[in-house]
Coordinates of C-alpha atoms in Angstrom, one line a residue:
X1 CA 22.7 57.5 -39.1
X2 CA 20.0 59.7 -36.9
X3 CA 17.9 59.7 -40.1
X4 CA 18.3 56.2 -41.1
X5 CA 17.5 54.9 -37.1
X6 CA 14.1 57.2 -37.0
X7 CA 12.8 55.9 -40.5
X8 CA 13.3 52.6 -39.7
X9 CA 11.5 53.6 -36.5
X10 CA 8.7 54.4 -38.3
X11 CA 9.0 51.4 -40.8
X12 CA 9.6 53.6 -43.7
X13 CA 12.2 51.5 -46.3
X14 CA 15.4 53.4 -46.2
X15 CA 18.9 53.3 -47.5
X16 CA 22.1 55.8 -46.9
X17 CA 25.0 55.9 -49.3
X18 CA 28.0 56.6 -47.7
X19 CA 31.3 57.6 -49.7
X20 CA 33.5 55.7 -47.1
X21 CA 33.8 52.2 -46.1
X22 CA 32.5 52.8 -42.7
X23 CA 30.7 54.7 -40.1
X24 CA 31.7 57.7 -38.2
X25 CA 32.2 60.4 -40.7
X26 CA 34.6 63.5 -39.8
X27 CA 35.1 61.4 -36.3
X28 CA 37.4 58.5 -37.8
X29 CA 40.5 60.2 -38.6
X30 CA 41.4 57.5 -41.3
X31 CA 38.2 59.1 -43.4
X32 CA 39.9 61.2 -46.3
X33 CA 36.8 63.7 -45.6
X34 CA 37.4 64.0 -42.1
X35 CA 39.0 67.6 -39.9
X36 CA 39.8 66.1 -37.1
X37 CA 43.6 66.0 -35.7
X38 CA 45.0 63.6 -33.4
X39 CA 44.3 65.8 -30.1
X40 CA 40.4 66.6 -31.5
X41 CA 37.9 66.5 -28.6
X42 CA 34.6 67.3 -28.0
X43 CA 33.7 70.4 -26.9
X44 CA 30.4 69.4 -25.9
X45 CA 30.2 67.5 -23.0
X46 CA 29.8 63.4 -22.8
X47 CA 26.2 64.2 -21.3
X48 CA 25.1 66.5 -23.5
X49 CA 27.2 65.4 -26.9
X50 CA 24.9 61.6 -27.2
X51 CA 22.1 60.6 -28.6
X52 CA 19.1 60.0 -26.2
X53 CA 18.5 56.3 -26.8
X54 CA 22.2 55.4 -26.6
X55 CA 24.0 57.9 -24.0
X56 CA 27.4 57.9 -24.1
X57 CA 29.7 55.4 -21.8
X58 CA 30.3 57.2 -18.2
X59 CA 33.8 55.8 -18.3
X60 CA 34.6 58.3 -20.9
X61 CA 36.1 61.6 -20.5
X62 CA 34.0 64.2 -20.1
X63 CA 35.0 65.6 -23.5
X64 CA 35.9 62.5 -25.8
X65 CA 38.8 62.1 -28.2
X66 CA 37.8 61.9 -31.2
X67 CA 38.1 58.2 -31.8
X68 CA 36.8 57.5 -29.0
X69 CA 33.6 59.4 -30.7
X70 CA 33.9 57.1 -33.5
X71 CA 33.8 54.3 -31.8
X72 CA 30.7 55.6 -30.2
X73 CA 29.3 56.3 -33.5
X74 CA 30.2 52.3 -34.1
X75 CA 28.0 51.5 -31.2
X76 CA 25.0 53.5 -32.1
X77 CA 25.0 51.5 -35.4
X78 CA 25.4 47.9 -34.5
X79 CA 22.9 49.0 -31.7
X80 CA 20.2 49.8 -34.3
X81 CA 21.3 47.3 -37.6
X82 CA 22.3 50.5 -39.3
X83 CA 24.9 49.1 -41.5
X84 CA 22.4 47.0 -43.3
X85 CA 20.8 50.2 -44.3
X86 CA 23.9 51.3 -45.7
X87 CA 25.7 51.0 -48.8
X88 CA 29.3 51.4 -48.5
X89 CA 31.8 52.8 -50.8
X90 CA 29.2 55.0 -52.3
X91 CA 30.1 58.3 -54.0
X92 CA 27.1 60.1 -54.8
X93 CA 28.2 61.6 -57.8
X94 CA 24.8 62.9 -59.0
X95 CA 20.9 63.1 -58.0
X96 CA 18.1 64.1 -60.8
X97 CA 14.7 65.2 -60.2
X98 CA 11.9 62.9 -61.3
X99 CA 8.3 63.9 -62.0
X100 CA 8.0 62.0 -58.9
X101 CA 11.2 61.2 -56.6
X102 CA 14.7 61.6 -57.3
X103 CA 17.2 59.1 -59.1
X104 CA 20.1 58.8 -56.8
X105 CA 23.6 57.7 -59.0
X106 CA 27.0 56.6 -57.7
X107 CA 30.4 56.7 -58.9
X108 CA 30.3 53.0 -59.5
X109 CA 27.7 53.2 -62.4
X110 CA 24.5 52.0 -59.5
X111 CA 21.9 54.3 -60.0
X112 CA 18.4 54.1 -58.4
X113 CA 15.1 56.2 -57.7
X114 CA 13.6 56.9 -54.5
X115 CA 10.4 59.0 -53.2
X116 CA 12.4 61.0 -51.1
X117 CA 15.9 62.2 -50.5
X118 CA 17.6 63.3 -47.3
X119 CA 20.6 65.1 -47.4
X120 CA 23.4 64.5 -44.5
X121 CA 26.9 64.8 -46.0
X122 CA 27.8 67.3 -43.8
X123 CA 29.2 70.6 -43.5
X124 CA 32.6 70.5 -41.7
X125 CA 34.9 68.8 -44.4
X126 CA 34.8 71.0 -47.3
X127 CA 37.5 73.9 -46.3
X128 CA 37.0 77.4 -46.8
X129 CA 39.9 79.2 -48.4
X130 CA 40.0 82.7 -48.7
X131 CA 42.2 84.7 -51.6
X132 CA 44.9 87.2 -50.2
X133 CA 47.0 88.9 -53.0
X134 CA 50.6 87.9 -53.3
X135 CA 52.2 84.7 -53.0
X136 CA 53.7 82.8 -50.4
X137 CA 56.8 81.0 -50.3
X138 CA 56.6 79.0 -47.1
X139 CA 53.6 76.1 -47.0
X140 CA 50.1 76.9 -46.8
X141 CA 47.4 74.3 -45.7
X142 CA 44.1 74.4 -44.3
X143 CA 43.3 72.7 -40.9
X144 CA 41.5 70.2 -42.4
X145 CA 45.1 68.7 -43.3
X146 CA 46.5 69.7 -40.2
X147 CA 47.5 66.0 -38.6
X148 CA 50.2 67.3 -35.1
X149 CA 52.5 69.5 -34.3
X150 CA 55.6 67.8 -34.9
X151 CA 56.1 68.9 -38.5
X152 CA 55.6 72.6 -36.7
X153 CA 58.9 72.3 -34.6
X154 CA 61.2 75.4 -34.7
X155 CA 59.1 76.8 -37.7
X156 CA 57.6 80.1 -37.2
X157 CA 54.1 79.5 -37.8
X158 CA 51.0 81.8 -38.5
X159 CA 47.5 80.6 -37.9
X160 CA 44.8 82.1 -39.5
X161 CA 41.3 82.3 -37.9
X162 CA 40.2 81.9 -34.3
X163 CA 37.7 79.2 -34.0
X164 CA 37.9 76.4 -31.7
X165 CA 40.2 74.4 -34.4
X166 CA 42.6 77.7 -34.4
X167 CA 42.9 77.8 -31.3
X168 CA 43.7 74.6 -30.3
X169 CA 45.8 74.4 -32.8
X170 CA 48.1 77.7 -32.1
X171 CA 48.4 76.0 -28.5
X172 CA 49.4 72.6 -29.8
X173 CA 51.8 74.8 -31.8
X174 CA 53.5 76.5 -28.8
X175 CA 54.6 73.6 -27.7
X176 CA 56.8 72.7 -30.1
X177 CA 57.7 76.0 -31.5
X178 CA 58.9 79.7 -30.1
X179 CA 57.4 81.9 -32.7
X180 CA 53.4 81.3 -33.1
X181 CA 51.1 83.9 -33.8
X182 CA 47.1 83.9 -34.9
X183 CA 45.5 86.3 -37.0
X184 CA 41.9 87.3 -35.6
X185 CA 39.5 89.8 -37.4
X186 CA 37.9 90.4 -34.3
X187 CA 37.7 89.9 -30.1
X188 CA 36.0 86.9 -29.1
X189 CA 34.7 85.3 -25.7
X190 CA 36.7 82.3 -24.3
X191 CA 34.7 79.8 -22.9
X192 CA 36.4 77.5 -19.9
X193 CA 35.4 73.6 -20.4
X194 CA 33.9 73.5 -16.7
X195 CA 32.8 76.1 -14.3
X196 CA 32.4 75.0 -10.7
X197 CA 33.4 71.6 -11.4
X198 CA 30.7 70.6 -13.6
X199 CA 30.7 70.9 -17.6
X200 CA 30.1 74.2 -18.7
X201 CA 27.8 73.8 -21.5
X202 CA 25.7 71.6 -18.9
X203 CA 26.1 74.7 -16.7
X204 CA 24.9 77.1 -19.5
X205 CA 22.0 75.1 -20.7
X206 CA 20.5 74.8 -16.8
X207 CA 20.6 79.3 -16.9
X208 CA 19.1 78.9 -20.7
X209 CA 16.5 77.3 -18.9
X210 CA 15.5 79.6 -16.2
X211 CA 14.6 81.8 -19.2
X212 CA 15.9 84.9 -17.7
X213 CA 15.0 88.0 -20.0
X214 CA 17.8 88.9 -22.4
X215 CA 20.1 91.6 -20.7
X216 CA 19.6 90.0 -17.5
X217 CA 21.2 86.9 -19.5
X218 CA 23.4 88.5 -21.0
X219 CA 25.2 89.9 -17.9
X220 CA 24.7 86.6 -16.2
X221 CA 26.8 85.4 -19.0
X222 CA 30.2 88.2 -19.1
X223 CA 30.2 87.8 -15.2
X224 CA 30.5 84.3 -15.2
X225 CA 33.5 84.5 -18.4
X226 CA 34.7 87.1 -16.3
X227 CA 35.3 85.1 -12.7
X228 CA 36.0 82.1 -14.9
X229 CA 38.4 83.2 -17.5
X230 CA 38.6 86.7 -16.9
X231 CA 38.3 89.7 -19.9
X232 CA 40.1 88.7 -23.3
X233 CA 41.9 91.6 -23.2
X234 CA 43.9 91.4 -19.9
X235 CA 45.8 89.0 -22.0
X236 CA 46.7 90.6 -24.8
X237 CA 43.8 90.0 -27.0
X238 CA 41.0 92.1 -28.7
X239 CA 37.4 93.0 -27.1
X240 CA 35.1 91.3 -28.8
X241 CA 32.1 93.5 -30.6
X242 CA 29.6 91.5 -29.6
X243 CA 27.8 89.9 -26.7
X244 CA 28.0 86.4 -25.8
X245 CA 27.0 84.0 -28.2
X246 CA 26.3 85.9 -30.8
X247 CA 29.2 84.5 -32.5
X248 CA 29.6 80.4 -31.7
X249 CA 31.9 79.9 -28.6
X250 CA 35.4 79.1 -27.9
X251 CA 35.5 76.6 -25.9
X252 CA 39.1 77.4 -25.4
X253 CA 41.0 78.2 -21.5
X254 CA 44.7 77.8 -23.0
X255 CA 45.1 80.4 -25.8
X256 CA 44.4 83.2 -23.3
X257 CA 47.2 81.6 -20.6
X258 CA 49.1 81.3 -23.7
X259 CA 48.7 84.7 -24.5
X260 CA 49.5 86.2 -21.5
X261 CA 52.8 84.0 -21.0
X262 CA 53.5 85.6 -24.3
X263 CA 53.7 82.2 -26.0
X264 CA 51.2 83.3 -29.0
X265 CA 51.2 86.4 -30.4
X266 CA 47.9 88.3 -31.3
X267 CA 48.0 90.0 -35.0
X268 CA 45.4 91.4 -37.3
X269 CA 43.9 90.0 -40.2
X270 CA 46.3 89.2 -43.3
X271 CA 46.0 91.0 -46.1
X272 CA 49.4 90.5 -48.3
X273 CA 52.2 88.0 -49.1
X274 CA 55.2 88.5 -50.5
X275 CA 57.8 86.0 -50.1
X276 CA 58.0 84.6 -46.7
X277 CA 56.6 88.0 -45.5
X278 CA 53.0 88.6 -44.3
X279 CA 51.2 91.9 -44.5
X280 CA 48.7 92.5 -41.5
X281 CA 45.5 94.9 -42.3
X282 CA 47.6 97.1 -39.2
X283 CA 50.3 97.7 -41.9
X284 CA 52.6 95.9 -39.8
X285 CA 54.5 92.9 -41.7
X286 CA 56.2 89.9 -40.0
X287 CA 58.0 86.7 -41.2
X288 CA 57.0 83.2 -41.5
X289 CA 57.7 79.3 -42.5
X290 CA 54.1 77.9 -42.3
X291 CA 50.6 79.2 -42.4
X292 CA 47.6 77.2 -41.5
X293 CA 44.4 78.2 -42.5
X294 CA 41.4 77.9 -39.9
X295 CA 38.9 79.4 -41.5
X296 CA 36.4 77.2 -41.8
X297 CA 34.3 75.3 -44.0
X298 CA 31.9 76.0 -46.7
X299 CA 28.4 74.0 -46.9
X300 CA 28.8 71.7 -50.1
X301 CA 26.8 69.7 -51.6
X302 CA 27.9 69.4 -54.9
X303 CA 25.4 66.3 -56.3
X304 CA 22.5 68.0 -56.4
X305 CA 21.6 70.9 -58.7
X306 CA 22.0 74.2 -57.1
X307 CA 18.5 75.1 -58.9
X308 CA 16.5 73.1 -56.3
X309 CA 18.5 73.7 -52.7
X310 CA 17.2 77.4 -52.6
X311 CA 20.6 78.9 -52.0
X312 CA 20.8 81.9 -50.0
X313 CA 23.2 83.5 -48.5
X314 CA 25.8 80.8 -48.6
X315 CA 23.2 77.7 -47.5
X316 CA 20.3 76.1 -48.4
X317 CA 17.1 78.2 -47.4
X318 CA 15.1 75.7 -46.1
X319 CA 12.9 75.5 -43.2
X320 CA 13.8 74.7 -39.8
X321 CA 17.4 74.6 -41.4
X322 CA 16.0 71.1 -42.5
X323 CA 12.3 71.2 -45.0
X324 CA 12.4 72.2 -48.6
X325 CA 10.9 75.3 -49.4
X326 CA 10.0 74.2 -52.8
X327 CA 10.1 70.2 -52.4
X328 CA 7.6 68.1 -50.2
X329 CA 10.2 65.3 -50.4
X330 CA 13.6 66.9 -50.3
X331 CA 15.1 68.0 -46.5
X332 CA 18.7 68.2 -45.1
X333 CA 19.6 66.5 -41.8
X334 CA 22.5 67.8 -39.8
X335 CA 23.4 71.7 -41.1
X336 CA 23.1 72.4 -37.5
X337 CA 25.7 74.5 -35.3
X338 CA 23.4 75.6 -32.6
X339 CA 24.3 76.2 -28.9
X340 CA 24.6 72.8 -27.3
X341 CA 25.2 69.0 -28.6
X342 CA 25.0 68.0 -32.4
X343 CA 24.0 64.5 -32.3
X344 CA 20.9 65.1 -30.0
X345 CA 19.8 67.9 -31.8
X346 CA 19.7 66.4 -35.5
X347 CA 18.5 62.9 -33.9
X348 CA 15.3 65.5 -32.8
X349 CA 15.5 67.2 -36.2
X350 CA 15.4 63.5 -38.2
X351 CA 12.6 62.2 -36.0
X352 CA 10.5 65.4 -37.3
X353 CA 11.4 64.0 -40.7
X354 CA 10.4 61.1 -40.5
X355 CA 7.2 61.6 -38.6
X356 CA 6.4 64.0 -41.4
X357 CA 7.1 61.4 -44.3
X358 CA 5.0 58.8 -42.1
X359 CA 2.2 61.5 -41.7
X360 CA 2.0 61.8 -45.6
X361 CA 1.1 58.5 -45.9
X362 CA -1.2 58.0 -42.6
X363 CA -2.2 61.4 -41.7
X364 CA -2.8 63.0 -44.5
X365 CA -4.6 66.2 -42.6
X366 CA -1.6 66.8 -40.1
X367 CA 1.3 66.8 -43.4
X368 CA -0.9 69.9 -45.1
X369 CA -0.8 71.4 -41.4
X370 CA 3.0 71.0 -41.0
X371 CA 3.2 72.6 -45.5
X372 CA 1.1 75.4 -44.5
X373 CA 3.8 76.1 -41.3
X374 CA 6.3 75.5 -43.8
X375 CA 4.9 78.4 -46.1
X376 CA 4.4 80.9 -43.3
X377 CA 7.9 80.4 -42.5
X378 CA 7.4 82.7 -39.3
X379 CA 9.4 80.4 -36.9
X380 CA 12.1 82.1 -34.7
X381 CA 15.0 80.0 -33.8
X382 CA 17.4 82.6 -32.6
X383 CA 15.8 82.6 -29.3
X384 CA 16.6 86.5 -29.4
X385 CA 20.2 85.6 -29.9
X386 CA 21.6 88.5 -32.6
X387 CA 24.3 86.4 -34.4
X388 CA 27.1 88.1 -35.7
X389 CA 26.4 88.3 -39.5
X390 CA 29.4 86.3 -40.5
X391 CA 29.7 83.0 -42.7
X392 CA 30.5 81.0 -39.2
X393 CA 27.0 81.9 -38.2
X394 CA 25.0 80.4 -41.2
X395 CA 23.4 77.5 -39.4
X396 CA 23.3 79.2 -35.7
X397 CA 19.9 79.1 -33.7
X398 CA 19.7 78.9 -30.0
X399 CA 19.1 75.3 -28.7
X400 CA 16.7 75.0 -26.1
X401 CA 14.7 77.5 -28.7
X402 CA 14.9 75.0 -31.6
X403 CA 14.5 71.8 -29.6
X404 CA 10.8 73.4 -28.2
X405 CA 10.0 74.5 -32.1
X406 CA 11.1 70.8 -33.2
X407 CA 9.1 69.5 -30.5
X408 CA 6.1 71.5 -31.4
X409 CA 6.2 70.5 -35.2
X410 CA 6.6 66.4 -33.6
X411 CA 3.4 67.0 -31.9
X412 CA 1.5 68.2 -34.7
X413 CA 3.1 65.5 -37.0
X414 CA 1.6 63.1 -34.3
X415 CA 5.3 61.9 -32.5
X416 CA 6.2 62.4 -29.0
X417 CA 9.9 63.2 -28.2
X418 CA 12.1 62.4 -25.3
X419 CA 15.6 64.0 -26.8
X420 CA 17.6 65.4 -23.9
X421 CA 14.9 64.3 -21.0
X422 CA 17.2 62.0 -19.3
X423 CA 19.2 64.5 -17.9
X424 CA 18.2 66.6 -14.7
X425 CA 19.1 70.4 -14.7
X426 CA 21.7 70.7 -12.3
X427 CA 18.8 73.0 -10.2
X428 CA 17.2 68.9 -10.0
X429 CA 21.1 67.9 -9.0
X430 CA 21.3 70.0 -6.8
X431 CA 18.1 69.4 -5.0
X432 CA 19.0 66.0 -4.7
X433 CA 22.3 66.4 -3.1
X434 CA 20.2 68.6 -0.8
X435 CA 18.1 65.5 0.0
X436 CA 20.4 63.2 0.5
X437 CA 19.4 61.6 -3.3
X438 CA 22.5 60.7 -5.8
X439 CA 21.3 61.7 -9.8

């Protein structure tokens, strides 16, 4: 939909096929495609998780439920005539190369070509299973399937994988149940949802913007998990192996209480099944009824060849996470996981899109500038952020880092850019407490 909204900004003809029969994606739990549960939330914050020309309703939670996020996503559209862009019911079931476009074909026999292509399916429905030797006898499914708890009750249940979806999920499981556990490879930082009253990732993205040199960041960051949460292992889980966000963050305050209160057991990573049993990579074994995978989600895109998406490393290699490396008219919208909102960050990253398409057309000379940044490829996102090199980090970049190279490439392309400028730092909040002001 952010692609779709900035073309039409830029009165270049568009149309998006969408596999379901409406809007909202993995946020409208009725979507066959979607991983959201019933408790699902954001774990951005209200502020930060909009889109800049349509912020998000201050009567909502500070962290939306998930169909309240849909309906959101409802509001964007009729907002901006989006669904007349849009044909639904649309299985993309195959897209060809033409000496000159691509033909785009659906799984109801429509087929039709187009200059350009955007991909935007996604990358959180499509679940990553891994292969452990042995078999099972109890049920197996992957969080994507994962609905509530209540089938949980009385089962002794083993979750594997400590993401956010994990751990929510090992908590929602405790409720109903007396024997939980959840496998982790590794220690990981637990971030609270609000520090000092206020949001934390609107908190965290007010320090990233003091630009405070790294070490000096990164011990702002364990003091402040420290006073807030406290260290992951005073409650029984492992130290992580890494610094703060060098791995994405759990935003996550109730598996540590949970933890401690000895309501979720901490094991190893599995290694072996054999009946109801489960073989740790410790060598201890323990018993269980029900597994539930959370471990994640591979990037799929499985109607267009793999020959032209420059696959490296278990993604598309393309620049800015977004520009073909081998296609002037090819690009992916939305394989972002960065450090703050989603919805703001591709709305930035589909507005340098569609400024590029426009400059093709009308600014001939700033396009070949933007292809020869494209070939250099020498753009740092990480903002000097060492991400753990682990299939979870895949499409990682820091924020603020991205949003200034996205805004940079705008400028060149001839577009200005006012993604996350209506919102003062809380340093400006502050100041106008200070004065007497309300923001």
């Amino acid at each position: 939909m952010a692609a779709l909204k900035n073309l039409s900004d830029l009165n270049i003809p568009c149309v998006g096929y969408e596999t379901h029969s409406g809007v909202g994606g993995i946020w409208d739990i009725d979507n066959p495609r979607s991983s959201v549960y019933q408790n699902t939330h954001t774990i951005t914050s209200r502020e930060v998780t909009g889109y800049s020309d349509l912020p998000m309703d201050r009567g909502l939670p500070a962290y939306p439920r998930h169909d309240q996020v849909r309906s959101y996503l409802q509001q964007y559209a009729e907002r901006f005539d989006l669904p007349s862009l849009i044909r639904f019911d649309s299985d993309v079931t195959q897209v060809e190369r033409l000496p000159k476009g691509w033909r785009v074909t659906t799984a109801d026999g429509h087929s039709a070509e187009h200059s350009a292509l955007i991909i935007a399916n996604g990358h959180n429905w499509h679940p990553h299973t891994p292969a452990f030797s042995g078999k099972f006898d109890g049920e197996i499914l992957h969080s994507r399937d994962y609905t509530n708890p209540a089938g949980l009750a009385g089962k002794r249940v083993l979750v594997v994988g400590a993401g956010n979806s994990g751990c929510d999920i090992a908590v929602e499981a405790a409720g109903v149940t007396d024997h939980v556990a959840i496998s982790m490879r590794r220690g990981y930082y637990f971030f609270p949802k609000f520090i000092f009253g206020k949001p934390a990732d609107q908190v965290s993205e007010s320090s990233q913007n003091l630009r405070l040199p790294a070490p000096v960041a990164r011990a702002a960051y364990r003091t402040m998990l420290k006073l807030s949460i406290g260290s992951p292992e005073q409650f029984g889980l492992p130290k992580p192996d890494h610094e703060p966000l060098e791995s994405p963050p759990i935003v996550n305050s109730l598996l540590p209480y949970y933890c401690a209160h000895g309501r979720v057991k901490v094991r190893k990573a599995p290694v072996r099944f054999d009946g109801k049993y489960v073989e740790f990579s410790d060598g201890t074994s323990e018993e269980f009824d029900t597994i539930i995978l959370a471990t994640g989600f591979r990037i799929h895109i499985p109607f267009v060849g793999e020959e032209h998406l420059d696959w490296h490393k278990g993604r598309p290699d393309f620049y800015l996470l977004a520009f073909s490396p081998r296609y002037d008219d090819l690009f992916i919208a939305g394989m972002t996981d960065g450090t703050g909102g989603h919805f703001p960050t591709v709305e930035l990253q589909s507005r340098v899109i569609a400024g590029y398409l426009a400059a093709k057309e009308r600014d001939p000379e700033a396009a070949r500038r933007f292809d020869e940044m494209k070939r250099r490829r020498d753009v740092d996102i990480s903002g000097g952020i060492k991400f753990l090199d682990s299939p979870r980090n895949l499409t990682q970049f820091e924020l603020l880092t991205y949003l200034r190279v996205l805004r940079e490439h705008l400028a060149l392309l001839g577009g200005q850019d006012t993604t996350y400028a209506r919102r003062p730092s809380l340093l400006e909040q502050a100041a106008g407490f200070l004065q007497g002001g309300r923001k």
